[in-house]
Amino acid sequence: MLFINRAIASLKYHRRNSIITVVGMVFFMIIVLALQMLRQIETTISTGFMNNIQGFPKTIQSELQLTIRAMQVTHGTVLNQYAAYIAYTYLAIFIFLVVINSISLHHRQSELKAYSATGKSVSWISLQLFVEYCLLFFIAYVIVFVLGIVLTFVGTGWLRQVNQHIFLQQLPDVLSTTQTTAFIKSLFHQQLTFFNWQELLAGNTVTVNRIEIFTSGIRQSFFSFLSIVILAIIGSSWVGIHWWRFRQSRQYR
Amino acid sequence: MRKANTSPRWAEALPTAGSYFVLTPTGSSPAHLYQQLWHSFHRLDDVGFVDPSDQSVIPFLSVADNILIDSPKNDIVRLRQFLFDNEYTELNTHDFLDKPASQLNETERFYVQLFRFLLLKRHYIITTNFLDNQGIATFRIFFNLLENVLQATDSHLIMVTSDHEMVDGQPAERLLSADLFTQQ
């Protein structure tokens, strides 16, 4: 029987563990996907802001230098915040997989004994377990792909609002969208634009390409998650099986 | 766990392939003796331990897939033929190898582990005193069935026992002292 056949039979038999793992993976992957989409939206808005500013004459850009700098810093802070949240979510899924695999190993000692009795190495058993989790990852990824499409077409507006909320929280009070200085008032009075100051600060001047933010997010998360599954499952299996064998060899002392 | 390649020192006391018996010393239990042997020799490459109370099966695979994981198909074909040729009712003959391992009873688990080590060509297979509780008639049928297989695979089956009825009538060279194993 091949690795893959054994893995499918195992997933069917250990149904509860499989369902918990897929639900957990989907939960964390959708969070990462949403955060990556938020980062894409924020990057687009940040770039759009600079493009809009460059539409003004050089003299006005010099006058707005401090404002531009403050805006860039705020955009940078928000982007860093998203990157940090993504890293925390990756860490959370790593821990989740290690814990779920360790609990599963504890319940599958008869299998470990059978594999050991037939002379299978720790690496071989770890690889067998990895194939099982890899299949679960593919199932979770398909679910996330479908949910991601829904999020792209239904939830992008909501994601923009969330991003705007986070951005405004980071924005210095002096640049609050509700306040405008006399200079800004005169600036928009003199120059014809398709946006006003509030819209410029809020990033409403930019059109977000929904398909692009979804495809780039889902592409990035595939490789990142696959790497985490490889590290978490092979690592925890290898250490767990060695520990189990050590405990076995000492149990009759 | 890296297995040691050397044969155990007591191997010299077992010149020919076949079944051997280790009588449990007075004041000790068969389970304790088996555990002692397990602890001393489980790392050896050439020794297999059969304990049906120990699950040691993959529940979602069939018996055939459990006996040798990733085994060459012809090994299982030969085993199937062997069971077919030797109508041994205990194993329900034909369907035994196709049975899901999750449905095995203790006796069937005993045979799965035993066949596994025979097909792996382990020279020394040590069993618990499981056969003590099976009744002498079952033991005799099993023993006769197995003797030819042990000769063919050049294996030594070492059975821990406290049942004197089981060893009655066995040749003296087939009876081993527990001291042979415990004084290493």
JSON list of C-alpha atoms in Angstrom, two decimals, chain A residues 19-154:
[
{"chain": "A", "resi": 19, "resn": "ILE", "atom": "CA", "xyz": [-11.93, 17.75, 10.90]},
{"chain": "A", "resi": 20, "resn": "ILE", "atom": "CA", "xyz": [-10.38, 19.72, 13.77]},
{"chain": "A", "resi": 21, "resn": "THR", "atom": "CA", "xyz": [-7.16, 20.16, 11.79]},
{"chain": "A", "resi": 22, "resn": "VAL", "atom": "CA", "xyz": [-8.94, 21.35, 8.63]},
{"chain": "A", "resi": 23, "resn": "VAL", "atom": "CA", "xyz": [-11.18, 23.76, 10.59]},
{"chain": "A", "resi": 24, "resn": "GLY", "atom": "CA", "xyz": [-8.14, 25.15, 12.45]},
{"chain": "A", "resi": 25, "resn": "MET", "atom": "CA", "xyz": [-6.13, 25.54, 9.24]},
{"chain": "A", "resi": 26, "resn": "VAL", "atom": "CA", "xyz": [-9.03, 27.26, 7.45]},
{"chain": "A", "resi": 27, "resn": "PHE", "atom": "CA", "xyz": [-9.53, 29.62, 10.41]},
{"chain": "A", "resi": 28, "resn": "PHE", "atom": "CA", "xyz": [-5.87, 30.72, 10.51]},
{"chain": "A", "resi": 29, "resn": "MET", "atom": "CA", "xyz": [-5.46, 30.77, 6.72]},
{"chain": "A", "resi": 30, "resn": "ILE", "atom": "CA", "xyz": [-8.48, 33.00, 6.19]},
{"chain": "A", "resi": 31, "resn": "ILE", "atom": "CA", "xyz": [-7.13, 35.41, 8.83]},
{"chain": "A", "resi": 32, "resn": "VAL", "atom": "CA", "xyz": [-3.75, 35.53, 7.05]},
{"chain": "A", "resi": 33, "resn": "LEU", "atom": "CA", "xyz": [-5.44, 35.96, 3.68]},
{"chain": "A", "resi": 34, "resn": "ALA", "atom": "CA", "xyz": [-7.56, 38.87, 5.01]},
{"chain": "A", "resi": 35, "resn": "LEU", "atom": "CA", "xyz": [-4.45, 40.48, 6.54]},
{"chain": "A", "resi": 36, "resn": "GLN", "atom": "CA", "xyz": [-2.55, 40.09, 3.28]},
{"chain": "A", "resi": 37, "resn": "MET", "atom": "CA", "xyz": [-5.46, 41.65, 1.40]},
{"chain": "A", "resi": 38, "resn": "LEU", "atom": "CA", "xyz": [-5.49, 44.52, 3.92]},
{"chain": "A", "resi": 39, "resn": "ARG", "atom": "CA", "xyz": [-1.76, 44.98, 3.34]},
{"chain": "A", "resi": 40, "resn": "GLN", "atom": "CA", "xyz": [-2.31, 45.05, -0.42]},
{"chain": "A", "resi": 41, "resn": "ILE", "atom": "CA", "xyz": [-5.11, 47.62, -0.02]},
{"chain": "A", "resi": 42, "resn": "GLU", "atom": "CA", "xyz": [-2.92, 49.74, 2.25]},
{"chain": "A", "resi": 43, "resn": "THR", "atom": "CA", "xyz": [0.02, 49.55, -0.17]},
{"chain": "A", "resi": 44, "resn": "THR", "atom": "CA", "xyz": [-2.24, 50.59, -3.06]},
{"chain": "A", "resi": 45, "resn": "ILE", "atom": "CA", "xyz": [-3.62, 53.52, -1.05]},
{"chain": "A", "resi": 46, "resn": "SER", "atom": "CA", "xyz": [-0.14, 54.58, 0.06]},
{"chain": "A", "resi": 47, "resn": "THR", "atom": "CA", "xyz": [1.13, 54.56, -3.55]},
{"chain": "A", "resi": 48, "resn": "GLY", "atom": "CA", "xyz": [-2.04, 56.32, -4.73]},
{"chain": "A", "resi": 49, "resn": "PHE", "atom": "CA", "xyz": [-1.59, 59.08, -2.15]},
{"chain": "A", "resi": 50, "resn": "MET", "atom": "CA", "xyz": [1.91, 59.83, -3.41]},
{"chain": "A", "resi": 51, "resn": "ASN", "atom": "CA", "xyz": [0.71, 59.82, -7.02]},
{"chain": "A", "resi": 52, "resn": "ASN", "atom": "CA", "xyz": [-2.07, 62.30, -6.14]},
{"chain": "A", "resi": 53, "resn": "ILE", "atom": "CA", "xyz": [0.36, 64.56, -4.28]},
{"chain": "A", "resi": 54, "resn": "GLN", "atom": "CA", "xyz": [2.68, 64.57, -7.28]},
{"chain": "A", "resi": 55, "resn": "GLY", "atom": "CA", "xyz": [-0.21, 66.07, -9.26]},
{"chain": "A", "resi": 56, "resn": "PHE", "atom": "CA", "xyz": [0.26, 69.29, -7.29]},
{"chain": "A", "resi": 57, "resn": "PRO", "atom": "CA", "xyz": [2.89, 71.89, -8.31]},
{"chain": "A", "resi": 58, "resn": "LYS", "atom": "CA", "xyz": [6.38, 71.54, -6.74]},
{"chain": "A", "resi": 59, "resn": "THR", "atom": "CA", "xyz": [5.90, 74.64, -4.58]},
{"chain": "A", "resi": 60, "resn": "ILE", "atom": "CA", "xyz": [2.77, 73.20, -3.01]},
{"chain": "A", "resi": 61, "resn": "GLN", "atom": "CA", "xyz": [4.53, 69.85, -2.48]},
{"chain": "A", "resi": 62, "resn": "SER", "atom": "CA", "xyz": [7.27, 71.74, -0.58]},
{"chain": "A", "resi": 63, "resn": "GLU", "atom": "CA", "xyz": [4.62, 73.42, 1.57]},
{"chain": "A", "resi": 64, "resn": "LEU", "atom": "CA", "xyz": [3.06, 70.00, 2.24]},
{"chain": "A", "resi": 65, "resn": "GLN", "atom": "CA", "xyz": [6.40, 68.33, 2.99]},
{"chain": "A", "resi": 66, "resn": "LEU", "atom": "CA", "xyz": [5.69, 67.75, 6.70]},
{"chain": "A", "resi": 67, "resn": "THR", "atom": "CA", "xyz": [2.20, 66.50, 5.95]},
{"chain": "A", "resi": 68, "resn": "ILE", "atom": "CA", "xyz": [3.50, 64.11, 3.29]},
{"chain": "A", "resi": 69, "resn": "ARG", "atom": "CA", "xyz": [6.17, 62.84, 5.68]},
{"chain": "A", "resi": 70, "resn": "ALA", "atom": "CA", "xyz": [3.60, 62.27, 8.43]},
{"chain": "A", "resi": 71, "resn": "MET", "atom": "CA", "xyz": [1.33, 60.42, 6.00]},
{"chain": "A", "resi": 72, "resn": "GLN", "atom": "CA", "xyz": [4.20, 58.19, 4.80]},
{"chain": "A", "resi": 73, "resn": "VAL", "atom": "CA", "xyz": [5.15, 57.36, 8.38]},
{"chain": "A", "resi": 74, "resn": "THR", "atom": "CA", "xyz": [1.54, 56.48, 9.20]},
{"chain": "A", "resi": 75, "resn": "HIS", "atom": "CA", "xyz": [1.24, 54.28, 6.10]},
{"chain": "A", "resi": 76, "resn": "GLY", "atom": "CA", "xyz": [4.52, 52.59, 7.06]},
{"chain": "A", "resi": 77, "resn": "THR", "atom": "CA", "xyz": [3.29, 52.02, 10.63]},
{"chain": "A", "resi": 78, "resn": "VAL", "atom": "CA", "xyz": [0.05, 50.45, 9.42]},
{"chain": "A", "resi": 79, "resn": "LEU", "atom": "CA", "xyz": [1.93, 48.19, 6.98]},
{"chain": "A", "resi": 80, "resn": "ASN", "atom": "CA", "xyz": [4.29, 47.10, 9.77]},
{"chain": "A", "resi": 81, "resn": "GLN", "atom": "CA", "xyz": [1.29, 46.42, 11.97]},
{"chain": "A", "resi": 82, "resn": "TYR", "atom": "CA", "xyz": [-0.20, 44.11, 9.33]},
{"chain": "A", "resi": 83, "resn": "ALA", "atom": "CA", "xyz": [3.15, 42.36, 8.85]},
{"chain": "A", "resi": 84, "resn": "ALA", "atom": "CA", "xyz": [3.35, 41.78, 12.62]},
{"chain": "A", "resi": 85, "resn": "TYR", "atom": "CA", "xyz": [-0.22, 40.38, 12.75]},
{"chain": "A", "resi": 86, "resn": "ILE", "atom": "CA", "xyz": [0.59, 38.05, 9.85]},
{"chain": "A", "resi": 87, "resn": "ALA", "atom": "CA", "xyz": [3.74, 36.81, 11.64]},
{"chain": "A", "resi": 88, "resn": "TYR", "atom": "CA", "xyz": [1.74, 36.21, 14.87]},
{"chain": "A", "resi": 89, "resn": "THR", "atom": "CA", "xyz": [-0.88, 34.25, 12.91]},
{"chain": "A", "resi": 90, "resn": "TYR", "atom": "CA", "xyz": [1.84, 32.12, 11.30]},
{"chain": "A", "resi": 91, "resn": "LEU", "atom": "CA", "xyz": [3.26, 31.45, 14.76]},
{"chain": "A", "resi": 92, "resn": "ALA", "atom": "CA", "xyz": [-0.22, 30.55, 16.02]},
{"chain": "A", "resi": 93, "resn": "ILE", "atom": "CA", "xyz": [-0.81, 28.03, 13.23]},
{"chain": "A", "resi": 94, "resn": "PHE", "atom": "CA", "xyz": [2.64, 26.52, 13.81]},
{"chain": "A", "resi": 95, "resn": "ILE", "atom": "CA", "xyz": [1.82, 26.03, 17.51]},
{"chain": "A", "resi": 96, "resn": "PHE", "atom": "CA", "xyz": [-1.67, 24.74, 16.63]},
{"chain": "A", "resi": 97, "resn": "LEU", "atom": "CA", "xyz": [-0.23, 22.10, 14.27]},
{"chain": "A", "resi": 98, "resn": "VAL", "atom": "CA", "xyz": [2.47, 21.03, 16.73]},
{"chain": "A", "resi": 99, "resn": "VAL", "atom": "CA", "xyz": [-0.10, 20.63, 19.53]},
{"chain": "A", "resi": 100, "resn": "ILE", "atom": "CA", "xyz": [-2.65, 18.79, 17.37]},
{"chain": "A", "resi": 101, "resn": "ASN", "atom": "CA", "xyz": [0.03, 16.45, 15.97]},
{"chain": "A", "resi": 102, "resn": "SER", "atom": "CA", "xyz": [1.45, 15.74, 19.45]},
{"chain": "A", "resi": 103, "resn": "ILE", "atom": "CA", "xyz": [-2.02, 14.87, 20.80]},
{"chain": "A", "resi": 104, "resn": "SER", "atom": "CA", "xyz": [-2.66, 12.74, 17.72]},
{"chain": "A", "resi": 105, "resn": "LEU", "atom": "CA", "xyz": [0.66, 10.88, 18.18]},
{"chain": "A", "resi": 106, "resn": "HIS", "atom": "CA", "xyz": [-0.33, 10.13, 21.77]},
{"chain": "A", "resi": 107, "resn": "HIS", "atom": "CA", "xyz": [-3.55, 8.50, 20.54]},
{"chain": "A", "resi": 108, "resn": "ARG", "atom": "CA", "xyz": [-1.80, 6.60, 17.76]},
{"chain": "A", "resi": 109, "resn": "GLN", "atom": "CA", "xyz": [0.73, 4.63, 19.77]},
{"chain": "A", "resi": 110, "resn": "SER", "atom": "CA", "xyz": [-0.46, 1.29, 18.37]},
{"chain": "A", "resi": 111, "resn": "GLU", "atom": "CA", "xyz": [0.39, 2.57, 14.88]},
{"chain": "A", "resi": 112, "resn": "LEU", "atom": "CA", "xyz": [3.81, 3.74, 16.05]},
{"chain": "A", "resi": 113, "resn": "LYS", "atom": "CA", "xyz": [4.41, 0.28, 17.51]},
{"chain": "A", "resi": 114, "resn": "ALA", "atom": "CA", "xyz": [3.39, -1.38, 14.23]},
{"chain": "A", "resi": 115, "resn": "TYR", "atom": "CA", "xyz": [5.62, 0.88, 12.15]},
{"chain": "A", "resi": 116, "resn": "SER", "atom": "CA", "xyz": [8.52, 0.33, 14.54]},
{"chain": "A", "resi": 117, "resn": "ALA", "atom": "CA", "xyz": [7.98, -3.44, 14.57]},
{"chain": "A", "resi": 118, "resn": "THR", "atom": "CA", "xyz": [8.26, -3.55, 10.79]},
{"chain": "A", "resi": 119, "resn": "GLY", "atom": "CA", "xyz": [11.55, -1.66, 10.99]},
{"chain": "A", "resi": 120, "resn": "LYS", "atom": "CA", "xyz": [10.38, 1.74, 9.75]},
{"chain": "A", "resi": 121, "resn": "SER", "atom": "CA", "xyz": [12.68, 4.60, 10.68]},
{"chain": "A", "resi": 122, "resn": "VAL", "atom": "CA", "xyz": [11.62, 7.77, 12.52]},
{"chain": "A", "resi": 123, "resn": "SER", "atom": "CA", "xyz": [12.08, 9.75, 9.29]},
{"chain": "A", "resi": 124, "resn": "TRP", "atom": "CA", "xyz": [9.86, 7.30, 7.39]},
{"chain": "A", "resi": 125, "resn": "ILE", "atom": "CA", "xyz": [7.06, 7.55, 10.00]},
{"chain": "A", "resi": 126, "resn": "SER", "atom": "CA", "xyz": [7.39, 11.37, 10.07]},
{"chain": "A", "resi": 127, "resn": "LEU", "atom": "CA", "xyz": [7.06, 11.42, 6.29]},
{"chain": "A", "resi": 128, "resn": "GLN", "atom": "CA", "xyz": [3.94, 9.22, 6.46]},
{"chain": "A", "resi": 129, "resn": "LEU", "atom": "CA", "xyz": [2.36, 11.63, 8.97]},
{"chain": "A", "resi": 130, "resn": "PHE", "atom": "CA", "xyz": [3.41, 14.60, 6.83]},
{"chain": "A", "resi": 131, "resn": "VAL", "atom": "CA", "xyz": [1.61, 13.14, 3.79]},
{"chain": "A", "resi": 132, "resn": "GLU", "atom": "CA", "xyz": [-1.59, 12.97, 5.88]},
{"chain": "A", "resi": 133, "resn": "TYR", "atom": "CA", "xyz": [-1.31, 16.60, 7.01]},
{"chain": "A", "resi": 134, "resn": "CYS", "atom": "CA", "xyz": [-0.32, 17.67, 3.51]},
{"chain": "A", "resi": 135, "resn": "LEU", "atom": "CA", "xyz": [-3.61, 16.24, 2.20]},
{"chain": "A", "resi": 136, "resn": "LEU", "atom": "CA", "xyz": [-5.49, 18.08, 4.98]},
{"chain": "A", "resi": 137, "resn": "PHE", "atom": "CA", "xyz": [-3.64, 21.25, 4.00]},
{"chain": "A", "resi": 138, "resn": "PHE", "atom": "CA", "xyz": [-4.77, 20.88, 0.37]},
{"chain": "A", "resi": 139, "resn": "ILE", "atom": "CA", "xyz": [-8.39, 20.38, 1.50]},
{"chain": "A", "resi": 140, "resn": "ALA", "atom": "CA", "xyz": [-8.12, 23.47, 3.76]},
{"chain": "A", "resi": 141, "resn": "TYR", "atom": "CA", "xyz": [-6.52, 25.44, 0.95]},
{"chain": "A", "resi": 142, "resn": "VAL", "atom": "CA", "xyz": [-9.39, 24.66, -1.46]},
{"chain": "A", "resi": 143, "resn": "ILE", "atom": "CA", "xyz": [-11.90, 25.83, 1.20]},
{"chain": "A", "resi": 144, "resn": "VAL", "atom": "CA", "xyz": [-9.89, 29.01, 1.82]},
{"chain": "A", "resi": 145, "resn": "PHE", "atom": "CA", "xyz": [-9.68, 29.60, -1.93]},
{"chain": "A", "resi": 146, "resn": "VAL", "atom": "CA", "xyz": [-13.50, 29.52, -2.18]},
{"chain": "A", "resi": 147, "resn": "LEU", "atom": "CA", "xyz": [-13.94, 31.67, 0.95]},
{"chain": "A", "resi": 148, "resn": "GLY", "atom": "CA", "xyz": [-11.27, 34.03, -0.41]},
{"chain": "A", "resi": 149, "resn": "ILE", "atom": "CA", "xyz": [-13.23, 34.55, -3.64]},
{"chain": "A", "resi": 150, "resn": "VAL", "atom": "CA", "xyz": [-16.33, 35.35, -1.57]},
{"chain": "A", "resi": 151, "resn": "LEU", "atom": "CA", "xyz": [-14.29, 37.76, 0.56]},
{"chain": "A", "resi": 152, "resn": "THR", "atom": "CA", "xyz": [-12.88, 39.41, -2.56]},
{"chain": "A", "resi": 153, "resn": "PHE", "atom": "CA", "xyz": [-16.25, 40.13, -4.16]},
{"chain": "A", "resi": 154, "resn": "VAL", "atom": "CA", "xyz": [-18.36, 40.71, -1.05]}
]
